Every structure is written in structure tokens, then in C-alpha cells.
Coordinates of N, CA, C and O in Angstrom, one line a residue:
M48 N -193.1 40.9 -26.5 CA -193.0 42.4 -26.0 C -194.3 42.8 -26.2 O -194.8 42.9 -27.5
E49 N -195.0 43.4 -25.4 CA -196.1 44.3 -25.3 C -195.9 45.7 -25.6 O -195.1 46.2 -25.1
E50 N -196.9 46.2 -26.4 CA -196.7 47.5 -26.8 C -197.7 48.2 -25.7 O -198.6 47.7 -25.3
S51 N -197.3 49.4 -25.2 CA -198.0 50.1 -24.7 C -199.2 51.1 -25.1 O -198.7 51.4 -26.3
T52 N -200.0 51.0 -24.8 CA -201.1 51.9 -25.3 C -201.4 53.2 -24.7 O -201.1 53.5 -23.3
T53 N -201.8 53.9 -25.5 CA -201.9 55.4 -24.9 C -203.3 55.5 -24.3 O -204.2 54.5 -24.3
F54 N -203.4 56.6 -23.6 CA -204.6 56.7 -22.7 C -206.0 56.7 -23.9 O -206.6 56.1 -23.0
E55 N -205.7 57.4 -25.0 CA -207.2 57.4 -25.4 C -207.6 56.0 -26.2 O -208.6 55.7 -26.2
E56 N -206.3 55.0 -26.6 CA -206.9 53.7 -26.9 C -207.4 53.2 -25.5 O -208.3 52.2 -25.8
Q57 N -207.0 53.5 -24.4 CA -207.5 52.8 -23.2 C -209.0 53.2 -23.1 O -209.8 52.2 -22.3
T58 N -209.3 54.5 -23.3 CA -210.6 55.1 -22.8 C -211.8 54.8 -24.1 O -212.7 54.9 -23.7
K59 N -211.2 54.5 -25.4 CA -212.2 53.9 -26.4 C -213.0 52.8 -26.2 O -212.5 51.7 -25.9
P60 N -214.3 52.9 -26.1 CA -215.2 52.0 -25.8 C -215.0 50.8 -26.9 O -214.8 51.0 -28.0
Q61 N -215.1 49.4 -26.5 CA -214.9 48.2 -27.6 C -216.0 48.6 -28.5 O -215.7 48.2 -29.8
G62 N -217.2 48.9 -28.2 CA -218.5 48.6 -29.2 C -218.2 49.8 -30.3 O -218.6 49.8 -31.3
L63 N -217.6 51.0 -29.8 CA -217.3 52.2 -31.0 C -216.2 51.6 -32.0 O -216.3 51.9 -33.0
K64 N -215.2 51.0 -31.2 CA -214.2 50.2 -32.2 C -214.7 49.4 -33.2 O -214.6 49.4 -34.5
I65 N -215.8 48.3 -32.9 CA -216.2 47.5 -33.5 C -217.1 48.3 -34.8 O -217.0 48.0 -36.0
L66 N -217.9 49.2 -34.3 CA -218.8 49.9 -35.0 C -217.9 50.7 -36.2 O -218.6 50.8 -37.3
C67 N -217.0 51.4 -35.6 CA -216.2 52.1 -36.8 C -215.4 51.1 -37.8 O -215.4 51.3 -39.0
V68 N -214.9 50.0 -37.3 CA -214.4 49.1 -38.4 C -215.7 48.4 -39.1 O -215.4 48.3 -40.4
L69 N -216.5 48.2 -38.6 CA -217.8 47.8 -39.6 C -218.1 48.9 -40.6 O -218.5 48.6 -41.9
T70 N -218.2 50.2 -40.2 CA -218.3 51.2 -41.1 C -217.4 51.4 -42.2 O -217.6 51.7 -43.3
F71 N -215.9 51.2 -41.7 CA -215.1 51.3 -42.6 C -215.2 50.2 -43.8 O -214.9 50.5 -44.9
I72 N -215.4 49.1 -43.3 CA -215.6 47.8 -44.4 C -216.6 48.1 -45.3 O -216.4 48.3 -46.6
Y73 N -217.8 48.5 -44.8 CA -218.9 49.0 -45.5 C -218.8 49.9 -46.6 O -219.1 50.0 -47.8
S74 N -218.2 51.2 -45.9 CA -218.1 52.2 -46.8 C -217.1 52.0 -47.7 O -217.1 52.4 -49.0
G75 N -215.9 51.1 -47.5 CA -214.8 50.8 -48.7 C -215.5 50.0 -49.5 O -215.2 50.4 -50.7
M76 N -216.4 49.1 -49.5 CA -216.8 48.4 -50.5 C -217.9 48.9 -51.3 O -217.9 48.8 -52.6
V77 N -218.7 49.5 -50.5 CA -219.6 50.3 -51.5 C -219.1 51.7 -52.2 O -219.6 51.9 -53.2
G78 N -218.0 52.1 -51.5 CA -217.3 53.3 -52.4 C -216.8 53.0 -53.6 O -216.8 53.5 -54.5
V79 N -216.0 51.7 -53.5 CA -215.4 51.2 -54.6 C -216.9 50.8 -55.6 O -216.3 51.1 -57.0
C80 N -217.7 50.3 -55.2 CA -218.7 49.7 -56.2 C -219.4 51.2 -57.2 O -219.5 51.3 -58.3
A81 N -219.7 52.2 -56.1 CA -219.9 53.3 -56.8 C -218.9 54.3 -57.6 O -219.2 54.7 -58.6
L82 N -217.8 54.1 -57.3 CA -216.4 54.5 -58.4 C -216.5 53.7 -59.4 O -216.6 54.1 -60.4
L83 N -216.5 52.5 -59.5 CA -216.8 51.7 -60.4 C -218.1 51.9 -61.4 O -217.9 51.8 -62.8
G84 N -219.0 52.0 -60.7 CA -220.2 52.6 -61.5 C -220.0 53.8 -62.1 O -220.6 53.9 -63.4
M85 N -219.3 54.7 -61.6 CA -219.0 55.8 -62.4 C -218.1 55.8 -63.5 O -218.4 56.4 -64.5
L86 N -217.0 54.8 -63.4 CA -216.1 54.6 -64.5 C -216.6 53.6 -65.3 O -216.4 54.1 -66.8
L87 N -217.4 52.8 -65.2 CA -218.2 52.0 -66.4 C -219.6 52.1 -66.7 O -219.9 51.4 -67.5
A88 N -220.2 53.4 -66.4 CA -221.5 53.7 -66.8 C -221.6 53.7 -68.5 O -222.5 53.0 -68.9
K89 N -220.8 54.2 -69.1 CA -221.0 54.6 -70.4 C -220.9 52.8 -71.1 O -221.7 52.6 -71.9
P90 N -219.8 52.0 -70.7 CA -219.7 50.7 -71.4 C -220.9 50.1 -70.9 O -221.4 49.4 -71.8
M91 N -221.3 50.3 -69.7 CA -222.7 49.3 -69.4 C -223.9 49.5 -70.2 O -224.6 48.8 -70.7
F92 N -224.0 51.0 -70.3 CA -225.3 51.6 -71.0 C -225.1 50.8 -72.4 O -226.1 50.6 -73.0
A93 N -224.1 51.0 -73.2 CA -223.6 50.6 -74.7 C -224.1 49.2 -74.7 O -224.7 49.0 -75.3
W94 N -223.7 48.4 -73.7 CA -223.9 46.9 -73.6 C -225.4 46.7 -73.6 O -225.8 46.0 -74.2
L95 N -225.9 47.4 -72.6 CA -227.4 47.2 -72.4 C -228.0 47.4 -73.8 O -229.1 46.8 -74.2
N96 N -227.7 48.7 -74.6 CA -228.3 49.0 -75.7 C -228.2 48.1 -77.0 O -229.3 47.6 -77.3
D97 N -226.7 47.5 -76.7 CA -226.7 46.5 -77.7 C -227.2 45.0 -77.6 O -227.7 44.6 -78.7
N98 N -227.7 44.7 -76.3 CA -228.2 43.6 -76.1 C -229.6 43.5 -75.6 O -230.0 42.7 -75.1
Y99 N -230.3 44.7 -75.8 CA -231.7 44.8 -75.2 C -232.6 43.9 -75.8 O -233.3 43.1 -75.4
E100 N -232.4 43.4 -77.3 CA -233.2 42.6 -77.9 C -233.0 41.2 -77.3 O -233.9 40.3 -77.5
L101 N -232.1 40.7 -77.0 CA -231.5 39.3 -76.5 C -232.5 39.3 -75.2 O -232.9 38.3 -74.7
F102 N -232.5 40.4 -74.2 CA -233.2 40.3 -73.1 C -234.8 40.2 -73.8 O -235.8 39.6 -72.8
T103 N -235.5 41.1 -74.6 CA -236.8 40.6 -74.8 C -237.2 39.4 -75.4 O -238.5 38.9 -75.6
S104 N -236.3 38.7 -76.0 CA -236.5 37.4 -76.7 C -236.3 36.3 -75.6 O -236.5 35.3 -75.9
N105 N -235.9 36.5 -74.6 CA -235.3 35.6 -73.8 C -236.8 35.3 -72.8 O -237.3 36.2 -71.9
P106 N -237.2 34.0 -72.9 CA -238.5 33.9 -72.1 C -238.4 33.6 -70.5 O -239.4 33.9 -69.6
K107 N -237.2 33.7 -70.1 CA -236.8 33.5 -68.6 C -236.9 34.9 -68.0 O -237.4 35.1 -66.4
I108 N -237.0 35.9 -68.8 CA -237.1 37.6 -68.0 C -238.8 37.9 -68.1 O -239.2 37.8 -69.1
T109 N -239.2 38.2 -66.9 CA -240.3 38.7 -67.0 C -240.6 39.9 -67.5 O -239.7 40.7 -67.8
E110 N -241.8 40.2 -67.6 CA -242.5 41.6 -68.3 C -242.1 42.8 -67.2 O -241.5 43.7 -67.7
Q111 N -242.2 42.5 -66.1 CA -241.6 43.4 -65.0 C -239.9 43.6 -65.0 O -239.5 44.7 -64.9
Q112 N -239.3 42.5 -65.3 CA -237.9 42.8 -65.3 C -237.6 43.8 -66.5 O -236.4 44.8 -66.4
L113 N -238.3 43.3 -67.7 CA -238.0 44.4 -69.1 C -238.4 45.4 -68.9 O -237.5 46.5 -69.1
Q114 N -239.4 45.8 -67.8 CA -239.7 47.3 -67.7 C -238.6 47.9 -66.6 O -238.2 49.3 -66.8
Q115 N -238.0 47.2 -65.8 CA -237.1 47.7 -64.7 C -235.8 48.2 -65.8 O -235.3 49.0 -65.7
I116 N -235.2 47.1 -66.7 CA -234.3 47.4 -67.5 C -234.4 48.7 -68.4 O -233.7 49.3 -68.7
Q117 N -235.6 48.8 -68.9 CA -236.2 49.9 -69.7 C -236.0 51.2 -69.2 O -235.6 52.3 -69.6
K118 N -236.4 51.2 -68.0 CA -236.5 52.4 -66.9 C -234.9 52.7 -66.7 O -234.7 53.8 -66.9
F119 N -234.2 51.8 -66.4 CA -232.9 52.1 -66.1 C -232.1 52.7 -67.6 O -231.1 53.5 -67.4
M120 N -232.3 52.0 -68.4 CA -231.8 52.6 -69.8 C -232.3 54.0 -70.3 O -231.6 54.7 -70.8
E121 N -233.5 54.3 -69.9 CA -233.9 55.8 -70.0 C -233.3 56.7 -69.1 O -233.2 57.9 -69.6
M122 N -232.7 56.4 -68.3 CA -232.1 57.2 -67.2 C -230.9 57.7 -67.7 O -230.6 58.7 -67.7
G123 N -230.1 57.0 -68.5 CA -229.0 57.5 -69.2 C -227.7 57.3 -68.3 O -227.8 57.6 -67.1
S124 N -226.7 57.4 -69.1 CA -225.4 57.2 -68.4 C -225.1 58.4 -67.7 O -224.2 58.6 -66.6
G125 N -225.3 59.6 -68.2 CA -225.2 60.9 -67.4 C -226.0 60.8 -66.0 O -225.2 61.5 -65.1
K126 N -227.0 60.7 -66.1 CA -227.7 60.8 -64.6 C -227.4 59.7 -63.7 O -227.2 59.8 -62.4
F127 N -226.8 58.6 -64.3 CA -226.3 57.3 -63.4 C -225.0 57.5 -62.9 O -224.8 57.5 -62.0
I128 N -224.3 58.4 -63.6 CA -222.8 59.0 -63.1 C -223.0 59.9 -62.0 O -222.5 60.0 -60.9
I129 N -224.0 60.8 -62.4 CA -224.3 61.8 -61.3 C -224.8 61.3 -60.0 O -224.4 61.5 -58.9
G130 N -225.7 60.4 -60.1 CA -226.2 59.5 -58.9 C -225.2 58.7 -58.0 O -224.9 58.7 -57.0
C131 N -224.4 58.3 -59.0 CA -223.2 57.3 -58.3 C -222.2 58.3 -57.4 O -221.6 58.2 -56.5
G132 N -221.9 59.7 -58.4 CA -221.0 60.7 -57.6 C -221.6 61.1 -56.3 O -220.9 61.2 -55.1
I133 N -222.8 61.5 -56.1 CA -223.7 62.0 -55.2 C -223.6 60.9 -53.9 O -223.2 60.9 -52.7
Y134 N -224.0 59.5 -54.2 CA -223.8 58.4 -53.3 C -222.4 58.3 -52.8 O -222.2 58.2 -51.6
L135 N -221.2 58.5 -53.5 CA -220.1 58.4 -53.0 C -219.8 59.6 -52.2 O -218.9 59.3 -51.1
L136 N -220.1 60.7 -52.8 CA -220.1 62.0 -51.5 C -220.5 61.6 -50.1 O -220.0 61.8 -49.1
I137 N -221.7 61.1 -50.2 CA -222.4 60.7 -49.1 C -221.7 59.6 -48.2 O -221.5 59.7 -46.9
I138 N -221.4 58.8 -49.1 CA -220.8 57.6 -48.3 C -219.1 57.8 -47.7 O -218.7 57.3 -46.8
G139 N -218.6 58.9 -48.4 CA -217.5 59.5 -48.1 C -217.6 60.4 -46.6 O -216.6 60.2 -45.8
L140 N -218.8 61.0 -46.7 CA -219.1 61.7 -45.3 C -219.1 60.6 -44.2 O -218.8 60.8 -43.1
S141 N -219.8 59.6 -44.3 CA -220.0 58.5 -43.5 C -218.7 57.9 -43.0 O -218.6 57.8 -41.9
F142 N -217.9 57.7 -43.9 CA -216.5 57.1 -43.7 C -215.5 58.2 -42.9 O -215.3 57.8 -41.8
F143 N -215.7 59.4 -43.3 CA -215.2 60.5 -42.7 C -215.4 60.5 -41.2 O -214.8 60.9 -40.3
G144 N -216.7 60.5 -41.0 CA -217.4 60.8 -39.8 C -217.0 59.5 -38.8 O -216.7 59.8 -37.7
A145 N -216.9 58.3 -39.2 CA -216.5 57.2 -38.6 C -215.0 57.3 -38.2 O -214.5 57.1 -37.0
L146 N -214.2 57.9 -38.9 CA -212.9 58.1 -38.8 C -212.6 59.0 -37.6 O -211.7 58.9 -36.6
Q147 N -213.3 60.4 -37.7 CA -213.5 61.2 -36.4 C -213.7 60.5 -35.4 O -213.0 60.7 -34.4
M148 N -214.8 59.7 -35.2 CA -215.0 59.0 -34.0 C -214.0 57.8 -33.6 O -214.0 57.8 -32.0
W149 N -213.2 57.3 -34.8 CA -212.3 56.4 -34.2 C -211.3 57.3 -33.4 O -210.3 56.9 -32.6
Q150 N -211.0 58.7 -33.7 CA -210.2 59.6 -33.1 C -210.9 60.3 -31.9 O -210.3 61.2 -31.3
N151 N -212.1 59.7 -31.4 CA -212.7 60.2 -30.1 C -213.1 61.6 -30.5 O -213.3 62.2 -29.5
K152 N -213.5 62.1 -31.6 CA -214.4 63.4 -31.9 C -215.6 63.3 -32.3 O -216.1 62.6 -32.9
Y153 N -216.3 64.2 -31.5 CA -218.1 64.3 -31.6 C -218.3 64.5 -33.0 O -219.5 64.3 -33.2
K154 N -217.5 65.6 -33.4 CA -218.0 66.2 -34.8 C -218.2 64.9 -35.6 O -218.9 65.1 -36.7
G155 N -217.5 63.9 -35.5 CA -217.8 62.5 -36.5 C -218.9 62.2 -36.4 O -219.4 61.5 -37.2
F156 N -219.5 62.0 -35.2 CA -220.8 61.6 -35.0 C -222.0 62.3 -35.7 O -222.6 61.8 -36.4
I157 N -221.8 63.9 -35.7 CA -222.6 64.4 -36.5 C -222.5 64.3 -37.9 O -223.5 64.2 -38.5
M158 N -221.3 64.3 -38.3 CA -221.0 63.7 -40.0 C -221.6 62.7 -40.1 O -222.4 62.4 -41.3
Y159 N -221.5 61.6 -39.3 CA -222.0 60.1 -39.9 C -223.5 60.3 -39.7 O -224.2 59.7 -40.6
I160 N -224.2 60.6 -38.5 CA -225.6 61.2 -38.8 C -226.1 61.9 -39.6 O -227.1 61.6 -40.1
I161 N -225.5 62.7 -40.2 CA -225.9 63.5 -41.6 C -226.2 62.6 -42.5 O -226.9 62.5 -43.4
A162 N -225.0 61.8 -42.8 CA -224.7 61.0 -44.0 C -225.9 60.0 -43.9 O -226.6 59.5 -44.8
N163 N -226.1 59.4 -42.8 CA -226.8 57.9 -42.7 C -228.6 58.2 -42.6 O -229.2 57.8 -42.9
V164 N -228.7 59.6 -42.2 CA -230.1 59.9 -42.4 C -230.4 60.2 -43.8 O -231.6 59.7 -44.2
C165 N -229.5 60.8 -44.5 CA -229.8 60.6 -46.3 C -230.0 59.2 -46.5 O -231.0 59.0 -47.3
F166 N -229.1 58.3 -46.1 CA -229.5 57.1 -46.6 C -230.9 56.4 -45.9 O -231.3 55.8 -46.9
L167 N -231.1 56.7 -44.8 CA -232.3 56.1 -44.2 C -233.7 56.8 -45.0 O -234.4 56.0 -45.4
V168 N -233.5 58.1 -45.1 CA -234.6 58.6 -45.9 C -234.7 58.0 -47.2 O -235.9 57.7 -47.9
S169 N -233.6 57.7 -48.1 CA -233.8 57.4 -49.1 C -234.2 55.6 -49.3 O -234.8 55.3 -50.6
N170 N -233.7 55.1 -48.2 CA -234.3 53.7 -48.1 C -235.8 53.6 -47.8 O -236.2 52.6 -48.5
I171 N -235.9 54.3 -47.0 CA -237.6 54.3 -46.8 C -238.3 54.6 -48.0 O -239.4 54.1 -48.5
M172 N -238.0 55.9 -48.9 CA -238.5 56.2 -49.9 C -238.5 55.1 -51.1 O -239.4 55.1 -52.1
A173 N -237.4 54.2 -50.9 CA -237.1 53.4 -52.0 C -238.3 52.1 -52.3 O -238.7 51.9 -53.4
P174 N -238.8 51.5 -51.5 CA -238.9 51.2 -50.4 C -237.9 50.0 -50.1 O -238.1 48.8 -50.6
N175 N -236.9 50.3 -49.3 CA -236.1 49.1 -49.0 C -235.9 49.0 -47.4 O -234.9 49.6 -46.9
F176 N -236.9 48.3 -46.6 CA -237.0 48.5 -45.0 C -235.8 47.8 -44.6 O -235.4 48.1 -43.5
F177 N -235.1 46.7 -45.1 CA -234.2 46.0 -44.7 C -232.9 47.1 -44.3 O -232.4 47.0 -43.2
M178 N -232.4 47.6 -45.5 CA -231.5 48.7 -45.3 C -231.8 49.8 -44.5 O -230.9 50.4 -43.9
A179 N -233.0 50.3 -44.5 CA -233.7 51.3 -43.5 C -233.5 50.8 -42.2 O -232.9 51.8 -41.4
G180 N -233.8 49.8 -42.0 CA -233.6 49.1 -40.4 C -232.0 49.0 -40.2 O -231.6 49.3 -39.0
L181 N -231.1 48.6 -41.0 CA -230.0 48.9 -40.6 C -229.3 50.0 -40.5 O -228.4 50.2 -39.7
D182 N -229.9 51.1 -41.3 CA -229.3 52.4 -40.9 C -229.5 53.0 -39.7 O -229.0 53.6 -38.8
L183 N -231.0 52.7 -39.6 CA -231.6 53.1 -38.1 C -230.8 52.3 -37.0 O -230.4 53.0 -35.8
L184 N -230.5 51.1 -37.0 CA -229.8 50.6 -36.1 C -228.5 50.9 -35.9 O -227.9 51.2 -34.8
F185 N -227.7 51.2 -37.0 CA -226.2 51.8 -36.7 C -226.2 53.1 -36.2 O -225.5 53.6 -35.3
I186 N -227.3 54.0 -36.5 CA -227.5 55.3 -35.8 C -227.8 55.2 -34.3 O -226.9 56.1 -33.6
V187 N -228.7 54.2 -34.0 CA -229.0 54.2 -32.5 C -227.6 53.5 -31.8 O -227.1 54.0 -30.7
L188 N -227.2 52.7 -32.4 CA -225.9 52.2 -31.9 C -224.6 53.2 -31.7 O -223.9 53.2 -30.8
Y189 N -224.3 53.9 -32.5 CA -223.7 54.9 -32.4 C -224.0 56.2 -31.4 O -223.2 56.8 -30.8
Y190 N -225.1 56.6 -31.5 CA -225.8 57.3 -30.4 C -225.1 57.0 -28.9 O -225.0 57.7 -28.1
M191 N -225.5 55.5 -29.0 CA -225.4 54.8 -27.6 C -223.7 55.1 -27.3 O -223.5 55.0 -26.1
Q192 N -223.0 55.0 -28.3 CA -221.4 55.1 -28.1 C -221.3 56.5 -28.1 O -219.8 57.0 -27.6
S193 N -222.0 57.4 -28.7 CA -221.3 58.9 -28.6 C -221.0 59.7 -27.3 O -220.6 60.6 -27.2
K194 N -221.6 59.0 -26.0 CA -221.3 59.6 -24.9 C -219.6 59.6 -24.5 O -219.3 60.5 -23.8
A195 N -219.1 58.8 -25.0 CA -217.6 58.3 -24.9 C -216.7 59.5 -25.8 O -215.6 59.6 -25.6
L196 N -217.3 60.1 -26.7 CA -216.6 60.9 -27.8 C -216.4 62.5 -26.9 O -217.1 62.9 -26.0
K197 N -215.5 63.1 -27.3 CA -214.6 64.3 -26.8 C -215.4 65.5 -27.8 O -215.5 65.3 -29.2
K198 N -216.2 66.4 -27.0 CA -217.1 67.4 -27.7 C -216.1 68.6 -28.0 O -215.1 69.1 -27.7

């Protein structure tokens, strides 16, 4: 028995469906990680403080890695929790934008662009050019599909 599809489902481009599903999967995974980072920040920083001497005595850990661990520990759990919260809000905006685009609403494209331009700038400043390239790719792909959205 075949289910009949509505007119909206018939007019939604396949490319837009694929992009939205990929965004839902990525946003869900990253959102869970950011939420876990917020919830487990204090125990993680306590564990790092307790085991810092083990890191310094381990010959397999380079000086650069020790400096990165030390910088991370100096940040403290409060700033880490705030950073994870901000990241969670931006990824939520990206997810909500994709959800709106799934419903053929152009305002979802605007929300998605705002969130992912933040990620793009952050990745360029990091410098994490691979993720910046992915951000730019998805922005361009969504732009190409935005013509099918209702304004």
C-alpha cells in the first residue's frame, strides 16, 4: 500500500532533503558532545589536575602537548562551560534553521547562514581550514537549494 505524498513533499528538492538530514545528524552529534562537555567539565578538570604529574612524567607526551594541556587547564571549568553553552546555542540555531528549511521556509536558510558564518569565522581563526572548507561547502550547497524555499 503506497502512501500519498503532499504537494510540499513533492516539490522539495532531493538535494535539500539530503543536506537537511546531514545537518540534523551532525548537529545532534555535536550538540550531545557540547552538552556532555558542559555536564562533565568540573569532573574532567579535577581529573586533569589530579593527573597532571602523570602527564609530565610520561616520555611519550611532547612538550607542545604539555603546553596545550596546561593552557586548557588554565582556562578553567567556568570558561569551558560558557564556551560549550555558546557552541550549543549556535549549533541549535543551525539545527533549527535546517528544520525550517525542511519545512520549505526561507527564514531557516537565514538562520542557518548566521550560525554557520559564526562557525566559518571561528574555524578560520583557529586555523582549522578543513572544517572551514566544510562550512563554506554547506553554505554554498544550501544557497543553491534556497531557490526552492518559500519566502
